[in-house]
PDB file of C-alpha atoms in Angstrom:
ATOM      1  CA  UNK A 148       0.000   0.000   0.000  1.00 72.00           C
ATOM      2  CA  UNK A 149       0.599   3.501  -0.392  1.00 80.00           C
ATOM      3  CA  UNK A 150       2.843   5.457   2.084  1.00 89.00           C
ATOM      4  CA  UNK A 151       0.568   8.157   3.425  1.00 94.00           C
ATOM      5  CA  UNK A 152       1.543  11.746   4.887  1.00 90.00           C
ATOM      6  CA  UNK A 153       0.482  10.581   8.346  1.00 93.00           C
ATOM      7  CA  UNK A 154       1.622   8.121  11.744  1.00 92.00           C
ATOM      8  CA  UNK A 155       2.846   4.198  10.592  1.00 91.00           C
ATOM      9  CA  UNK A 156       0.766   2.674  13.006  1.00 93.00           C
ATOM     10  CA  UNK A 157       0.697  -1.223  12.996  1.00 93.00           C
ATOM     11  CA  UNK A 158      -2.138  -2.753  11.389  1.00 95.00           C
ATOM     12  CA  UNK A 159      -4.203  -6.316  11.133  1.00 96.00           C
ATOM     13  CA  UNK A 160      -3.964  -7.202   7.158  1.00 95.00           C
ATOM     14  CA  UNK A 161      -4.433 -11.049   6.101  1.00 94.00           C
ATOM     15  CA  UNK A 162      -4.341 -12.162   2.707  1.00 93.00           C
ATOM     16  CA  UNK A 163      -7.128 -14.753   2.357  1.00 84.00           C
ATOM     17  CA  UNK A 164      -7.293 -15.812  -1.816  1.00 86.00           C
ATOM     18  CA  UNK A 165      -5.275 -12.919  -3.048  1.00 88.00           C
ATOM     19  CA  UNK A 166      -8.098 -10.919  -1.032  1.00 93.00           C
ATOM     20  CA  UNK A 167      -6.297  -8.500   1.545  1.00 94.00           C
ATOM     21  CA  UNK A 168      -8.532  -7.108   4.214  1.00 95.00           C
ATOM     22  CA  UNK A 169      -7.793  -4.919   7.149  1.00 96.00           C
ATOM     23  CA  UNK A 170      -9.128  -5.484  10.555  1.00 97.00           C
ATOM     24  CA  UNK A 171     -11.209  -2.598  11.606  1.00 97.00           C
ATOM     25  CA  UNK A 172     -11.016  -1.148  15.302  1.00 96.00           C
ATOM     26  CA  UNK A 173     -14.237   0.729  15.181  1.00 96.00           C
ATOM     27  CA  UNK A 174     -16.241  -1.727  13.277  1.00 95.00           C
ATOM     28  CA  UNK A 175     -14.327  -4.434  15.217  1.00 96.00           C
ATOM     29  CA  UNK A 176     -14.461  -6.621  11.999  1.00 95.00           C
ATOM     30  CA  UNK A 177     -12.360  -7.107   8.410  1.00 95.00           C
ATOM     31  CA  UNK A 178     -12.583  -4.995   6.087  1.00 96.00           C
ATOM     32  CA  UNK A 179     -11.683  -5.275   2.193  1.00 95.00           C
ATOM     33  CA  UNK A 180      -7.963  -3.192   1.789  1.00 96.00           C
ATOM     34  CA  UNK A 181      -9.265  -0.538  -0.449  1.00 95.00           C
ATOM     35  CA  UNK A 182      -6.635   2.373  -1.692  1.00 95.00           C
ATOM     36  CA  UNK A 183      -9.564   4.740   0.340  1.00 96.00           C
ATOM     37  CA  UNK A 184      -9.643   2.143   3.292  1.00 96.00           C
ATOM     38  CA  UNK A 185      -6.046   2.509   3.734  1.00 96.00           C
ATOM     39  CA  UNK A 186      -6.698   5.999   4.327  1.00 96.00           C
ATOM     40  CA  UNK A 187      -9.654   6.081   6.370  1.00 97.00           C
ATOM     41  CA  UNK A 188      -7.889   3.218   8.781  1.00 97.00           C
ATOM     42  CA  UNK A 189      -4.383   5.512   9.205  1.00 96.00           C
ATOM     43  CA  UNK A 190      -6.770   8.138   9.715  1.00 96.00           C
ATOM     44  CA  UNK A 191      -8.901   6.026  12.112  1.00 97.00           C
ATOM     45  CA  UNK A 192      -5.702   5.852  14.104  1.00 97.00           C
ATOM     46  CA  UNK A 193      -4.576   9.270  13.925  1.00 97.00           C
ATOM     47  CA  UNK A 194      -8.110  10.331  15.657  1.00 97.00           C
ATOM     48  CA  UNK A 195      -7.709   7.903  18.222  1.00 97.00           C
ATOM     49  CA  UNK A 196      -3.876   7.764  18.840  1.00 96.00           C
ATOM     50  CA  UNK A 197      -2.380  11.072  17.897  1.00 95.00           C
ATOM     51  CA  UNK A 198      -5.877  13.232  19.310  1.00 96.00           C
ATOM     52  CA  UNK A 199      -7.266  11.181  21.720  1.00 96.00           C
ATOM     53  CA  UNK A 200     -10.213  10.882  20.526  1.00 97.00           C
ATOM     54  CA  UNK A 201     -12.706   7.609  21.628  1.00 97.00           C
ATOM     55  CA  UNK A 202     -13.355   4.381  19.697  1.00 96.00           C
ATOM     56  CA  UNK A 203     -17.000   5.000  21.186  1.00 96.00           C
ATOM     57  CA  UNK A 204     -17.501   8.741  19.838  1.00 97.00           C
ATOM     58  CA  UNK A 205     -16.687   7.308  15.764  1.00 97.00           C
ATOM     59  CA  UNK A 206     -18.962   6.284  13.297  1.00 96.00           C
ATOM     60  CA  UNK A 207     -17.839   4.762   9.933  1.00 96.00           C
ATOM     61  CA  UNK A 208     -20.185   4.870   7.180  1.00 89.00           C
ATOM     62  CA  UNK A 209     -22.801   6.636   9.010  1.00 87.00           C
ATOM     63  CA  UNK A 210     -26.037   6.700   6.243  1.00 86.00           C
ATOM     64  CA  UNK A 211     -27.697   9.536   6.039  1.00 85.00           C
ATOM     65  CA  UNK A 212     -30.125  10.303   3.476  1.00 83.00           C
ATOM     66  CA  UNK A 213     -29.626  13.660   0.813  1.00 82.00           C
ATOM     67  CA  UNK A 214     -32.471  15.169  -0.775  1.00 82.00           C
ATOM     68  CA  UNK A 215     -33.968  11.606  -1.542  1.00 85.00           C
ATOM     69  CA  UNK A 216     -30.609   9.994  -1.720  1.00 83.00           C
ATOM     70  CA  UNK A 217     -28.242   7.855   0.735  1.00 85.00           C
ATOM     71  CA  UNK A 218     -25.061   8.683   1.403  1.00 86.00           C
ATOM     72  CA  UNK A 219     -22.188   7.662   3.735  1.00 90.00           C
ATOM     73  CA  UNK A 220     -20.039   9.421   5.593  1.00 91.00           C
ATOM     74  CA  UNK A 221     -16.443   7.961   5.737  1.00 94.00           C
ATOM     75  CA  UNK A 222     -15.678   8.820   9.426  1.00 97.00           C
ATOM     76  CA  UNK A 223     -18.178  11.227  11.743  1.00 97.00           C
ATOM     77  CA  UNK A 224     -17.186  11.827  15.582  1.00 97.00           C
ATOM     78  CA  UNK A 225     -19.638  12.510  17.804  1.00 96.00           C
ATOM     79  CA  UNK A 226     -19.308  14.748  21.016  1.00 94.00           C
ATOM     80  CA  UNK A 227     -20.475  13.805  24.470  1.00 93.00           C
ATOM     81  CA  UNK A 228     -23.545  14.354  23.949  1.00 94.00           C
ATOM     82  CA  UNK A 229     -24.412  12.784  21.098  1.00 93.00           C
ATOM     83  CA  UNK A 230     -24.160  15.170  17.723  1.00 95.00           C
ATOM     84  CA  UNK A 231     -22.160  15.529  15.272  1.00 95.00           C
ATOM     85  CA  UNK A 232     -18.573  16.969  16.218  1.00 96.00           C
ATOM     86  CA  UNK A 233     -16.410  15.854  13.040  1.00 96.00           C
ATOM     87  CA  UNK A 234     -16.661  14.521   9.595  1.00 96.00           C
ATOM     88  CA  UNK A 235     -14.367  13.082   7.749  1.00 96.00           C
ATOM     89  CA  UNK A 236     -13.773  12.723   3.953  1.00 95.00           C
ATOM     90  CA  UNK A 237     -11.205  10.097   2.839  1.00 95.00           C
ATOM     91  CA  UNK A 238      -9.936   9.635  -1.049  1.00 95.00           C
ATOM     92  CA  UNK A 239      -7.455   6.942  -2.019  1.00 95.00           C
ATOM     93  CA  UNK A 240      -4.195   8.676  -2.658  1.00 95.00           C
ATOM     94  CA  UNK A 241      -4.318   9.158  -6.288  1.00 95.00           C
ATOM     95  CA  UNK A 242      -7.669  10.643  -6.071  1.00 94.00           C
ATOM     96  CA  UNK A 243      -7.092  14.803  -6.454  1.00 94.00           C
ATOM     97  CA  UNK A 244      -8.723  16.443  -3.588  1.00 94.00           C
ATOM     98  CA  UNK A 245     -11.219  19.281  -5.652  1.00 92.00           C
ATOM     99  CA  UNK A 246     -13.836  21.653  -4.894  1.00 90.00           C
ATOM    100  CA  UNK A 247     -16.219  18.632  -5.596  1.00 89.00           C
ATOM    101  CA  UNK A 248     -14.727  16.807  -2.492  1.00 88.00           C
ATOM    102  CA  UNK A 249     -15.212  19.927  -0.430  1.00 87.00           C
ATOM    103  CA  UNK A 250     -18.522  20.777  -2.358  1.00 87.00           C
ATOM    104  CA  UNK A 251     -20.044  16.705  -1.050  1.00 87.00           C
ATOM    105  CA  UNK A 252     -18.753  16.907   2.318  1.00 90.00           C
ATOM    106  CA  UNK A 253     -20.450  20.535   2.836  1.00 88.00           C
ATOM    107  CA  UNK A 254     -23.283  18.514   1.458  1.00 87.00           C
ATOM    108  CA  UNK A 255     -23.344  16.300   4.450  1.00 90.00           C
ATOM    109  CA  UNK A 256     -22.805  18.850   7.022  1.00 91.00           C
ATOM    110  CA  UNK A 257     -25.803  20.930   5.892  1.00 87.00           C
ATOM    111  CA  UNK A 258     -27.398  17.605   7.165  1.00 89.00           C
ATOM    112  CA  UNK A 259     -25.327  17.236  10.028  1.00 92.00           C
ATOM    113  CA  UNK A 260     -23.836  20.374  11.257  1.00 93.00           C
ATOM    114  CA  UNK A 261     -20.204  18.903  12.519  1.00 95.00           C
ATOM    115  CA  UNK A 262     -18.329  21.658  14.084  1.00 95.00           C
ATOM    116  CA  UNK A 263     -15.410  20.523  11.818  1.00 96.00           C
ATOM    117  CA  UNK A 264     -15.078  19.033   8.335  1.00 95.00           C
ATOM    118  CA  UNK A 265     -11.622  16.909   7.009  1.00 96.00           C
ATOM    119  CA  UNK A 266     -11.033  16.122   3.707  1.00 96.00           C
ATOM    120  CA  UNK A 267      -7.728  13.841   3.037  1.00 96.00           C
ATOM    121  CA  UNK A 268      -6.344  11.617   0.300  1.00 96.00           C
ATOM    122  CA  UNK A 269      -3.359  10.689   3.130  1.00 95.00           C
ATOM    123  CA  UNK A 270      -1.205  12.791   1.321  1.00 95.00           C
ATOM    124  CA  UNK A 271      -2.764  16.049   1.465  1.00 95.00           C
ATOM    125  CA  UNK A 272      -5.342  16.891   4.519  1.00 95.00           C
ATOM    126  CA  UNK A 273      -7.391  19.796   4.674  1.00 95.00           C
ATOM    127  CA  UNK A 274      -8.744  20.752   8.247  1.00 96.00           C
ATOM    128  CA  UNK A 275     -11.724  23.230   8.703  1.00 94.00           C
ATOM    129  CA  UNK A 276     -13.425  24.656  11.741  1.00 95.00           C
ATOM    130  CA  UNK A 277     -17.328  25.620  10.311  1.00 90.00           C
ATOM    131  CA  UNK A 278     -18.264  29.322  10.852  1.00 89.00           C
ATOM    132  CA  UNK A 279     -21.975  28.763  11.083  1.00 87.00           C
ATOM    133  CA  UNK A 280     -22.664  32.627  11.923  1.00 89.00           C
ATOM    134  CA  UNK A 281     -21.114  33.655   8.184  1.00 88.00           C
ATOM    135  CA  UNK A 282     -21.717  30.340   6.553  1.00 82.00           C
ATOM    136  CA  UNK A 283     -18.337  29.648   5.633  1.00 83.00           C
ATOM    137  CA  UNK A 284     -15.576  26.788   6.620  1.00 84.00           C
ATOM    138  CA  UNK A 285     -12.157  28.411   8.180  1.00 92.00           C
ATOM    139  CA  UNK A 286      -9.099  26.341   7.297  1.00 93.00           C
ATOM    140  CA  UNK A 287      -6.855  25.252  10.042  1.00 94.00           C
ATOM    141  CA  UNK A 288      -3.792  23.512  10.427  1.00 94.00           C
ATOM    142  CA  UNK A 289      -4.730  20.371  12.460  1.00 91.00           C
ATOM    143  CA  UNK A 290      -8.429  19.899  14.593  1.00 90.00           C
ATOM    144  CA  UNK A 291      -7.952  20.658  18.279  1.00 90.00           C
ATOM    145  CA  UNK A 292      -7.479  17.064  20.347  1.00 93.00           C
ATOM    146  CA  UNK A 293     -10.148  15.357  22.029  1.00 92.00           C
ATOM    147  CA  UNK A 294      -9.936  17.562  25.586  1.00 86.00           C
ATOM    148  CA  UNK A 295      -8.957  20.962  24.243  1.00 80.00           C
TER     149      UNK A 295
END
């Protein structure tokens, strides 16, 4: 797999019939080694290990439904109590992060209102704290850890 622009962490992979999967800490299951699961899983990680935050607060492929449609979120934290705090957008690495990646993920948070929105390919991450007052996303360099 692809080396990413974030922590190595050590993962499960087995190789059953040519078929690599990835063992899932959230889900708590295997999971088919996708270019865009390799990201999501290092990214998985970096939530948990590098900010802290729970296993418990993270979603993965949280449906939520889009003027008639379902969609998925890759990754969506939840605060304390319950809503939305994060969501996540991951790309396999040779997928060009556009202003139709930002464009679906503001999509979802018009349904979900997440106080911040991350869009990465693991080479390139884009961090955003929402300004809800003048409708707008603020870039940041990282999202504050789990306590701050």
């Amino acid at each position: 797999m692809h080396l990413l622009n974030l922590p190595t962490y050590k993962f499960k992979i087995k190789n059953t019939k040519n078929k690599y999967t990835i063992f899932d800490i959230v889900r708590k299951k295997y999971v088919s080694l996708t270019p865009e699961e390799w990201v999501r899983q290092h990214f998985i990680h970096f939530l948990v290990k590098e900010k802290k935050y729970p296993i418990s607060l993270i979603a993965i492929e949280k449906q939520l439904t889009i003027n008639n449609l379902t969609k998925r979120t890759d990754i969506l934290v939840f605060n304390v109590e319950g809503t939305p705090e994060i969501i996540v957008e991951c790309k396999a690495p040779s997928i060009k992060i556009t202003q139709h990646t930002f464009d679906q993920i503001a999509r979802y948070n018009l349904k979900l209102n997440a106080n911040y929105l991350i869009v990465s390919n693991g080479l390139k991450h884009y961090y955003c704290k929402m300004d809800f007052f003048k409708e707008e996303y603020v870039f940041l360099n990282s999202i504050p850890n789990y306590n701050e």
